[in-house]
Amino acid sequence: MASILLKGGVVIDTDPSPTVLGVSDVLVQDGLIAAVGPDLPGGPGTEVIDASGTFVLPGFVDTHRHTWQAGLRAILPDSTLPVYLEQILYGIAPRFDPRDVHAGVLSGALECLDTGITTLLDWSHIQLTPAHTDANVEALKASGIRSVFGYAYGGRDSLDAMAAEARRVHREHFADDPRSMAIAAFGPEISAERGTAEWRLARELDLPVTAHMGGHGSESAEQGLAILEREGLLSHPATYVHANFYTDDAFKRIAANGGSVSVTPTSETMLNIGYPPTGRARAAGIPTSLSVDTVTTGPGDMFSVMRAAYMFERVRPDEAGMGFTTRDVLRMATIEGAETLGLADITGSLRPGKQADLIMLRADTLGMASAHDPIAAVVLSADTSSVDTVLVGGRIVKRAGRLLHHDLPAVLAAIAESAARVAQ
């Protein structure tokens, strides 16, 4: 892989906390970050990209998105979680065939790249048949995004059938890349029997768990956590999505067992799931990340999510969130997201040796010009139009505002055709 030198941008690193390094260069060799600093030499054959007039930083990490729903954008505004479950999961989802899954996942993953998200946990609960699953995985890999496939079994057969199919998916698609798969668990709040089976399966396959837990009310949140504790499963690596109703004590128990949290501030408020637990989770020492969740109800970009997280935390009662800063929210969108997914040694910051997952945001536009604090400008002023260039593993996937490597008219035609069919 050719060397690339991003030259002369204002560089922002994120680990251990977001810091503006000033005008610097980023050297990429063999897909990895080789060096960060001023006036770096490129060497023979190095491609030099002029980064002047941009902010250069790690790509965003989305730790929970139902990517297959890309063709259902804005279908359910002004709604609630019960309506979402009834109309999307129980109504429209059964109409999806593998072609629809492929179209939605490919379009959704490319949307991520287009908006600066370079790492994605695809929380996929559209696995109605093995063909659905294979189409989903194929689309993720074809997109070029760094992904973790959150496998949620969709069949209605026995728990033994669930385990057998998960083993097949792991064996056929992820045996050589185990950190690219997780078990997306429905239980134990929804079903204690299935939930504990999912956790044990994850332990067997040495995969992390990502689960919607803590968002169904205080009593349900405590009961689900108690089940995991009773069964000796709480110590298994897990991300708790929509952890809105956990008490501070519950967060301490999650932290003590190495858990993480994914906050979806747009859907959690728009679907009336609950108030985002951002500050409370982080106060317990839990890696706390950001995610889009679904475009059926809200926006699909990290800029919108960062702003929502920042604003909801800052207006907590009794000024409890006033210590939350733009640096905190950028950390959540980058290295803390990587920590949540167990990928902090791979991505999320500019440490030499990590994968070169990088974005360049235009800072020379009317909406970004003369920014006194680049980090605040990224969080509060930038938007999807700011994303100029995107690299994943040192591969340029977007340049000068245009996605590369895909026939976008064909992608858009496929998602439009699918959307018209499944939502009729």
Short mmCIF file of C-alpha atoms in Angstrom, two decimals:
data_model
loop_
_atom_site.label_atom_id
_atom_site.label_comp_id
_atom_site.label_asym_id
_atom_site.label_seq_id
_atom_site.Cartn_x
_atom_site.Cartn_y
_atom_site.Cartn_z
CA MET A 1 0.00 0.00 0.00
CA ALA A 2 1.38 3.41 -0.99
CA SER A 3 2.48 5.92 1.64
CA ILE A 4 0.27 8.97 2.11
CA LEU A 5 1.19 12.27 3.72
CA LEU A 6 -1.60 14.56 4.91
CA LYS A 7 0.24 17.84 4.96
CA GLY A 8 -0.42 21.12 6.70
CA GLY A 9 -3.77 20.55 8.40
CA VAL A 10 -4.73 21.53 11.92
CA VAL A 11 -4.39 18.15 13.64
CA ILE A 12 -6.61 17.05 16.53
CA ASP A 13 -5.73 13.94 18.51
CA THR A 14 -8.13 12.33 20.98
CA ASP A 15 -6.13 10.17 23.37
CA PRO A 16 -5.88 10.49 26.32
CA SER A 17 -8.12 13.52 25.77
CA PRO A 18 -8.84 15.62 22.68
CA THR A 19 -5.95 17.99 22.04
CA VAL A 20 -5.21 20.42 19.22
CA LEU A 21 -1.69 19.68 17.99
CA GLY A 22 -1.65 22.68 15.67
CA VAL A 23 -0.55 22.73 12.06
CA SER A 24 1.06 19.35 11.52
CA ASP A 25 1.37 16.45 9.13
CA VAL A 26 0.16 12.85 9.39
CA LEU A 27 2.24 10.18 7.64
CA VAL A 28 0.52 6.93 6.68
CA GLN A 29 2.54 3.87 5.69
CA ASP A 30 1.17 0.40 4.91
CA GLY A 31 -2.25 1.49 6.13
CA LEU A 32 -0.95 2.54 9.55
CA ILE A 33 -0.25 5.88 11.16
CA ALA A 34 3.54 6.15 10.98
CA ALA A 35 4.13 9.62 12.43
CA VAL A 36 2.39 12.84 13.42
CA GLY A 37 4.26 16.15 13.54
CA PRO A 38 5.31 19.25 11.64
CA ASP A 39 7.28 19.13 8.39
CA LEU A 40 7.36 15.34 8.06
CA PRO A 41 9.29 13.98 5.06
CA GLY A 42 7.28 11.86 2.69
CA GLY A 43 9.93 9.88 0.92
CA PRO A 44 9.91 8.53 -2.64
CA GLY A 45 6.52 7.46 -3.93
CA THR A 46 4.56 9.09 -1.13
CA GLU A 47 1.26 10.64 -2.16
CA VAL A 48 0.98 14.10 -0.64
CA ILE A 49 -2.51 15.38 0.16
CA ASP A 50 -2.80 19.09 0.84
CA ALA A 51 -4.64 19.29 4.16
CA SER A 52 -4.32 23.04 4.58
CA GLY A 53 -7.63 24.63 5.44
CA THR A 54 -8.84 21.43 7.15
CA PHE A 55 -9.00 19.83 10.57
CA VAL A 56 -7.44 16.35 10.56
CA LEU A 57 -8.63 13.92 13.22
CA PRO A 58 -9.53 10.27 13.80
CA GLY A 59 -12.69 9.04 12.15
CA PHE A 60 -15.86 8.79 14.19
CA VAL A 61 -17.01 5.52 15.78
CA ASP A 62 -20.72 4.61 15.79
CA THR A 63 -21.25 1.86 18.36
CA HIS A 64 -24.86 0.89 17.57
CA ARG A 65 -26.78 1.34 14.32
CA HIS A 66 -29.51 -0.75 12.70
CA THR A 67 -27.93 -0.22 9.31
CA TRP A 68 -30.45 -2.30 7.39
CA GLN A 69 -33.04 0.42 8.02
CA ALA A 70 -31.35 2.96 5.71
CA GLY A 71 -34.23 2.66 3.23
CA LEU A 72 -36.73 3.57 5.96
CA ARG A 73 -35.34 7.04 6.59
CA ALA A 74 -37.77 9.46 8.26
CA ILE A 75 -40.62 6.97 8.00
CA LEU A 76 -41.51 7.35 11.68
CA PRO A 77 -41.13 10.93 12.96
CA ASP A 78 -42.87 12.19 16.10
CA SER A 79 -43.28 8.67 17.46
CA THR A 80 -42.57 6.39 20.42
CA LEU A 81 -40.67 3.15 21.03
CA PRO A 82 -43.81 0.94 21.12
CA VAL A 83 -44.91 2.35 17.76
CA TYR A 84 -41.41 1.78 16.34
CA LEU A 85 -41.48 -1.84 17.49
CA GLU A 86 -44.96 -2.43 16.09
CA GLN A 87 -44.53 -0.72 12.74
CA ILE A 88 -40.85 -1.38 11.93
CA LEU A 89 -39.82 -4.63 13.61
CA TYR A 90 -43.16 -6.43 13.51
CA GLY A 91 -44.67 -4.75 10.46
CA ILE A 92 -42.09 -3.86 7.83
CA ALA A 93 -39.10 -6.05 8.76
CA PRO A 94 -40.74 -9.37 7.74
CA ARG A 95 -41.10 -7.98 4.20
CA PHE A 96 -37.32 -7.72 3.80
CA ASP A 97 -35.65 -10.30 1.61
CA PRO A 98 -31.86 -10.65 1.31
CA ARG A 99 -31.73 -8.12 -1.56
CA ASP A 100 -33.32 -5.51 0.69
CA VAL A 101 -30.86 -6.26 3.46
CA HIS A 102 -27.92 -5.85 1.10
CA ALA A 103 -29.28 -2.60 -0.33
CA GLY A 104 -29.96 -1.12 3.09
CA VAL A 105 -26.68 -2.14 4.70
CA LEU A 106 -24.55 -1.03 1.77
CA SER A 107 -26.33 2.32 1.52
CA GLY A 108 -26.23 2.83 5.28
CA ALA A 109 -22.55 1.95 5.60
CA LEU A 110 -21.66 4.29 2.73
CA GLU A 111 -23.68 7.02 4.44
CA CYS A 112 -21.46 6.49 7.48
CA LEU A 113 -18.28 6.88 5.44
CA ASP A 114 -19.67 9.89 3.63
CA THR A 115 -20.27 11.63 6.96
CA GLY A 116 -16.93 10.75 8.58
CA ILE A 117 -17.85 7.58 10.50
CA THR A 118 -15.04 5.11 9.83
CA THR A 119 -15.98 2.40 12.36
CA LEU A 120 -19.46 0.97 12.81
CA LEU A 121 -21.13 -1.62 14.99
CA ASP A 122 -23.97 -2.86 12.82
CA TRP A 123 -26.65 -4.02 15.31
CA SER A 124 -28.41 -6.31 12.90
CA HIS A 125 -31.77 -7.76 13.90
CA ILE A 126 -32.88 -8.61 10.37
CA GLN A 127 -31.41 -12.13 10.35
CA LEU A 128 -34.60 -13.86 9.25
CA THR A 129 -32.73 -16.56 7.30
CA PRO A 130 -29.09 -17.48 6.69
CA ALA A 131 -29.40 -15.75 3.31
CA HIS A 132 -30.34 -12.51 5.05
CA THR A 133 -27.26 -12.82 7.23
CA ASP A 134 -24.91 -13.56 4.34
CA ALA A 135 -26.25 -10.57 2.39
CA ASN A 136 -25.72 -8.33 5.41
CA VAL A 137 -22.12 -9.42 5.93
CA GLU A 138 -21.36 -9.14 2.22
CA ALA A 139 -22.68 -5.57 2.10
CA LEU A 140 -20.68 -4.51 5.16
CA LYS A 141 -17.47 -5.87 3.71
CA ALA A 142 -18.17 -4.38 0.27
CA SER A 143 -18.69 -0.91 1.73
CA GLY A 144 -15.11 -0.53 2.93
CA ILE A 145 -16.03 0.59 6.44
CA ARG A 146 -14.36 -0.85 9.53
CA SER A 147 -17.22 -2.82 11.00
CA VAL A 148 -18.29 -5.05 13.84
CA PHE A 149 -21.23 -7.23 12.84
CA GLY A 150 -23.66 -7.41 15.76
CA TYR A 151 -25.43 -10.69 15.04
CA ALA A 152 -28.98 -10.93 16.42
CA TYR A 153 -30.62 -14.25 15.58
CA GLY A 154 -33.97 -13.65 13.91
CA GLY A 155 -35.29 -17.16 13.55
CA ARG A 156 -38.11 -18.49 15.69
CA ASP A 157 -36.59 -21.92 16.19
CA SER A 158 -35.00 -23.35 19.33
CA LEU A 159 -32.07 -21.90 21.25
CA ASP A 160 -30.00 -24.78 19.85
CA ALA A 161 -30.81 -23.57 16.33
CA MET A 162 -29.77 -20.04 17.32
CA ALA A 163 -26.44 -21.31 18.61
CA ALA A 164 -25.82 -23.46 15.52
CA GLU A 165 -26.46 -20.57 13.14
CA ALA A 166 -24.28 -18.17 15.15
CA ARG A 167 -21.47 -20.72 15.03
CA ARG A 168 -21.88 -20.98 11.25
CA VAL A 169 -21.73 -17.21 10.81
CA HIS A 170 -18.66 -17.00 13.00
CA ARG A 171 -16.94 -19.89 11.24
CA GLU A 172 -17.73 -18.86 7.66
CA HIS A 173 -17.35 -15.10 7.91
CA PHE A 174 -15.24 -14.14 10.93
CA ALA A 175 -12.90 -16.97 11.88
CA ASP A 176 -9.93 -14.96 10.60
CA ASP A 177 -11.19 -11.65 12.03
CA PRO A 178 -12.94 -12.43 15.34
CA ARG A 179 -13.02 -8.83 16.53
CA SER A 180 -15.37 -8.01 13.67
CA MET A 181 -18.30 -9.91 15.21
CA ALA A 182 -20.37 -9.51 18.36
CA ILE A 183 -23.48 -11.21 19.68
CA ALA A 184 -26.36 -8.72 19.58
CA ALA A 185 -28.51 -10.03 22.40
CA PHE A 186 -32.25 -9.51 22.85
CA GLY A 187 -32.31 -10.65 26.48
CA PRO A 188 -32.34 -10.97 29.37
CA GLU A 189 -34.81 -8.12 29.92
CA ILE A 190 -37.01 -9.37 27.08
CA SER A 191 -36.43 -13.08 27.76
CA ALA A 192 -34.30 -14.38 30.61
CA GLU A 193 -33.90 -17.82 29.00
CA ARG A 194 -32.85 -16.46 25.63
CA GLY A 195 -30.70 -13.75 27.17
CA THR A 196 -28.61 -16.10 29.26
CA ALA A 197 -28.28 -18.43 26.25
CA GLU A 198 -27.00 -15.52 24.15
CA TRP A 199 -24.45 -14.53 26.79
CA ARG A 200 -23.21 -18.12 27.13
CA LEU A 201 -22.95 -18.42 23.36
CA ALA A 202 -20.88 -15.23 23.27
CA ARG A 203 -18.62 -16.69 25.95
CA GLU A 204 -18.24 -19.93 23.98
CA LEU A 205 -17.27 -18.05 20.81
CA ASP A 206 -15.14 -15.50 22.70
CA LEU A 207 -17.23 -12.65 21.32
CA PRO A 208 -18.45 -9.51 23.09
CA VAL A 209 -22.14 -8.83 23.67
CA THR A 210 -24.09 -5.74 22.68
CA ALA A 211 -27.58 -5.56 24.16
CA HIS A 212 -30.53 -3.21 24.51
CA MET A 213 -30.61 -3.12 28.30
CA GLY A 214 -31.69 -0.50 30.79
CA GLY A 215 -34.15 1.29 28.53
CA HIS A 216 -37.40 -0.44 29.49
CA GLY A 217 -37.97 1.10 32.92
CA SER A 218 -36.29 0.99 36.31
CA GLU A 219 -37.69 -2.37 37.43
CA SER A 220 -36.79 -4.10 34.17
CA ALA A 221 -33.29 -2.59 34.21
CA GLU A 222 -32.57 -3.95 37.68
CA GLN A 223 -34.09 -7.36 36.95
CA GLY A 224 -31.99 -7.83 33.80
CA LEU A 225 -28.78 -6.90 35.57
CA ALA A 226 -29.65 -9.19 38.49
CA ILE A 227 -30.13 -12.11 36.10
CA LEU A 228 -26.67 -11.62 34.65
CA GLU A 229 -25.18 -11.41 38.13
CA ARG A 230 -27.02 -14.53 39.32
CA GLU A 231 -25.89 -16.53 36.28
CA GLY A 232 -22.27 -15.38 36.58
CA LEU A 233 -22.42 -13.57 33.23
CA LEU A 234 -22.03 -9.92 34.21
CA SER A 235 -18.24 -10.08 33.87
CA HIS A 236 -18.44 -11.00 30.18
CA PRO A 237 -17.53 -8.01 27.93
CA ALA A 238 -20.78 -6.25 27.06
CA THR A 239 -22.11 -2.92 25.81
CA TYR A 240 -25.37 -1.71 27.30
CA VAL A 241 -27.43 0.24 24.76
CA HIS A 242 -30.15 2.63 25.99
CA ALA A 243 -28.94 2.36 29.60
CA ASN A 244 -31.28 5.18 30.60
CA PHE A 245 -32.88 3.67 33.70
CA TYR A 246 -29.85 2.25 35.47
CA THR A 247 -29.21 3.69 38.90
CA ASP A 248 -25.82 5.08 39.86
CA ASP A 249 -25.25 1.87 41.83
CA ALA A 250 -26.03 -0.22 38.74
CA PHE A 251 -23.52 1.78 36.73
CA LYS A 252 -20.91 1.08 39.38
CA ARG A 253 -21.62 -2.66 39.06
CA ILE A 254 -21.33 -2.45 35.28
CA ALA A 255 -18.06 -0.52 35.58
CA ALA A 256 -16.63 -3.04 38.06
CA ASN A 257 -17.30 -5.80 35.54
CA GLY A 258 -15.72 -4.05 32.55
CA GLY A 259 -18.94 -3.09 30.77
CA SER A 260 -19.46 -0.18 28.43
CA VAL A 261 -22.42 1.98 27.40
CA SER A 262 -23.70 3.22 24.05
CA VAL A 263 -25.80 6.38 24.26
CA THR A 264 -28.18 7.28 21.43
CA PRO A 265 -29.31 10.76 22.46
CA THR A 266 -31.41 11.46 19.38
CA SER A 267 -33.54 8.29 19.39
CA GLU A 268 -33.66 8.04 23.18
CA THR A 269 -35.35 11.40 23.38
CA MET A 270 -37.30 11.34 20.11
CA LEU A 271 -38.79 7.89 20.85
CA ASN A 272 -39.34 8.76 24.52
CA ILE A 273 -37.09 5.92 25.68
CA GLY A 274 -35.59 8.02 28.47
CA TYR A 275 -33.13 10.78 29.29
CA PRO A 276 -29.65 10.04 27.92
CA PRO A 277 -27.44 8.66 30.73
CA THR A 278 -24.24 10.23 29.35
CA GLY A 279 -22.82 11.96 32.41
CA ARG A 280 -23.96 9.37 34.94
CA ALA A 281 -22.36 6.51 33.01
CA ARG A 282 -19.11 8.37 32.51
CA ALA A 283 -19.01 9.41 36.19
CA ALA A 284 -18.96 5.71 37.09
CA GLY A 285 -15.84 5.26 34.96
CA ILE A 286 -17.61 3.39 32.17
CA PRO A 287 -16.40 3.82 28.56
CA THR A 288 -19.40 5.65 27.13
CA SER A 289 -19.86 6.05 23.40
CA LEU A 290 -22.29 7.55 20.90
CA SER A 291 -24.48 5.95 18.29
CA VAL A 292 -27.10 6.83 15.70
CA ASP A 293 -29.42 3.86 16.36
CA THR A 294 -31.88 4.28 13.47
CA VAL A 295 -32.60 6.74 10.68
CA THR A 296 -36.30 5.82 10.79
CA THR A 297 -36.67 8.47 13.46
CA GLY A 298 -33.56 10.63 13.57
CA PRO A 299 -30.44 11.81 11.78
CA GLY A 300 -27.75 9.47 10.54
CA ASP A 301 -24.61 11.54 11.16
CA MET A 302 -22.31 11.89 14.17
CA PHE A 303 -22.38 15.70 14.13
CA SER A 304 -26.09 15.68 15.02
CA VAL A 305 -25.54 13.02 17.67
CA MET A 306 -22.60 14.88 19.25
CA ARG A 307 -24.61 18.07 19.51
CA ALA A 308 -27.59 16.27 20.99
CA ALA A 309 -25.42 14.54 23.59
CA TYR A 310 -23.73 17.80 24.50
CA MET A 311 -26.92 19.78 24.85
CA PHE A 312 -28.91 17.18 26.80
CA GLU A 313 -26.05 16.68 29.25
CA ARG A 314 -25.51 20.40 29.77
CA VAL A 315 -29.17 21.00 30.70
CA ARG A 316 -29.47 18.28 33.35
CA PRO A 317 -31.30 19.41 36.49
CA ASP A 318 -29.38 21.30 39.15
CA GLU A 319 -26.55 22.01 36.67
CA ALA A 320 -25.31 18.44 37.15
CA GLY A 321 -23.99 18.31 33.59
CA MET A 322 -22.31 21.68 33.34
CA GLY A 323 -18.88 20.09 33.64
CA PHE A 324 -19.44 18.16 30.39
CA THR A 325 -17.38 19.73 27.60
CA THR A 326 -17.03 19.64 23.85
CA ARG A 327 -13.79 17.73 24.42
CA ASP A 328 -15.70 15.08 26.34
CA VAL A 329 -18.21 14.61 23.54
CA LEU A 330 -15.52 14.40 20.85
CA ARG A 331 -13.75 11.77 22.94
CA MET A 332 -17.00 9.78 23.11
CA ALA A 333 -17.32 9.95 19.32
CA THR A 334 -13.77 8.67 18.72
CA ILE A 335 -11.47 6.88 21.16
CA GLU A 336 -14.20 6.15 23.73
CA GLY A 337 -16.23 4.55 20.96
CA ALA A 338 -13.21 2.42 20.06
CA GLU A 339 -12.84 1.46 23.74
CA THR A 340 -16.50 0.46 23.82
CA LEU A 341 -15.97 -1.91 20.88
CA GLY A 342 -12.70 -3.30 22.19
CA LEU A 343 -10.81 -1.67 19.32
CA ALA A 344 -8.87 1.04 21.14
CA ASP A 345 -5.58 -0.55 20.10
CA ILE A 346 -6.67 -0.38 16.46
CA THR A 347 -8.49 2.91 15.91
CA GLY A 348 -9.92 6.03 17.55
CA SER A 349 -6.78 8.15 17.92
CA LEU A 350 -3.64 9.20 16.06
CA ARG A 351 -1.16 7.05 17.96
CA PRO A 352 1.52 5.74 15.59
CA GLY A 353 0.98 2.08 14.82
CA LYS A 354 -2.81 2.32 14.74
CA GLN A 355 -4.86 1.88 11.62
CA ALA A 356 -5.05 5.09 9.61
CA ASP A 357 -8.76 5.78 10.05
CA LEU A 358 -8.75 9.51 9.42
CA ILE A 359 -11.02 12.33 8.36
CA MET A 360 -10.33 15.79 7.00
CA LEU A 361 -12.99 18.41 7.77
CA ARG A 362 -13.07 21.63 5.78
CA ALA A 363 -12.32 24.58 8.05
CA ASP A 364 -12.32 27.21 5.30
CA THR A 365 -16.07 27.47 4.78
CA LEU A 366 -18.39 30.19 5.99
CA GLY A 367 -19.74 27.89 8.67
CA MET A 368 -16.30 26.90 9.98
CA ALA A 369 -14.05 29.87 9.22
CA SER A 370 -12.13 31.67 11.98
CA ALA A 371 -12.78 28.97 14.57
CA HIS A 372 -10.93 29.91 17.75
CA ASP A 373 -11.31 26.42 19.24
CA PRO A 374 -11.05 23.69 16.59
CA ILE A 375 -12.49 21.01 18.88
CA ALA A 376 -15.54 23.13 19.70
CA ALA A 377 -15.92 23.88 15.99
CA VAL A 378 -15.93 20.15 15.13
CA VAL A 379 -18.61 19.45 17.73
CA LEU A 380 -20.77 22.57 17.44
CA SER A 381 -20.24 23.97 13.93
CA ALA A 382 -19.26 21.21 11.50
CA ASP A 383 -21.81 19.18 9.57
CA THR A 384 -21.85 16.53 6.87
CA SER A 385 -20.83 19.04 4.19
CA SER A 386 -17.57 19.60 6.09
CA VAL A 387 -16.31 16.06 5.40
CA ASP A 388 -13.77 16.44 2.63
CA THR A 389 -11.61 13.30 2.80
CA VAL A 390 -11.93 9.96 4.61
CA LEU A 391 -9.40 7.15 5.01
CA VAL A 392 -10.04 3.68 6.44
CA GLY A 393 -6.93 1.64 7.12
CA GLY A 394 -4.96 4.03 4.94
CA ARG A 395 -7.29 3.53 1.98
CA ILE A 396 -8.86 6.72 0.67
CA VAL A 397 -12.61 6.13 0.49
CA LYS A 398 -13.67 9.76 0.07
CA ARG A 399 -11.68 12.53 -1.58
CA ALA A 400 -12.54 16.17 -2.20
CA GLY A 401 -16.10 15.59 -1.02
CA ARG A 402 -16.81 12.55 -3.21
CA LEU A 403 -17.07 8.89 -2.24
CA LEU A 404 -14.86 6.57 -4.25
CA HIS A 405 -15.01 2.87 -5.22
CA HIS A 406 -18.79 2.54 -5.60
CA ASP A 407 -21.35 3.16 -8.31
CA LEU A 408 -23.42 5.58 -6.26
CA PRO A 409 -26.28 5.92 -8.77
CA ALA A 410 -26.67 2.12 -8.68
CA VAL A 411 -26.55 2.09 -4.86
CA LEU A 412 -29.19 4.81 -4.69
CA ALA A 413 -31.37 3.09 -7.27
CA ALA A 414 -31.22 -0.19 -5.30
CA ILE A 415 -32.17 1.43 -2.00
CA ALA A 416 -34.98 3.41 -3.63
CA GLU A 417 -36.42 0.27 -5.22
CA SER A 418 -36.20 -1.63 -1.94
CA ALA A 419 -37.76 1.22 0.06
CA ALA A 420 -40.71 1.41 -2.30
CA ARG A 421 -41.32 -2.34 -2.05
CA VAL A 422 -40.99 -2.96 1.69
CA ALA A 423 -42.78 0.18 2.88
CA GLN A 424 -45.80 -0.13 0.64
#
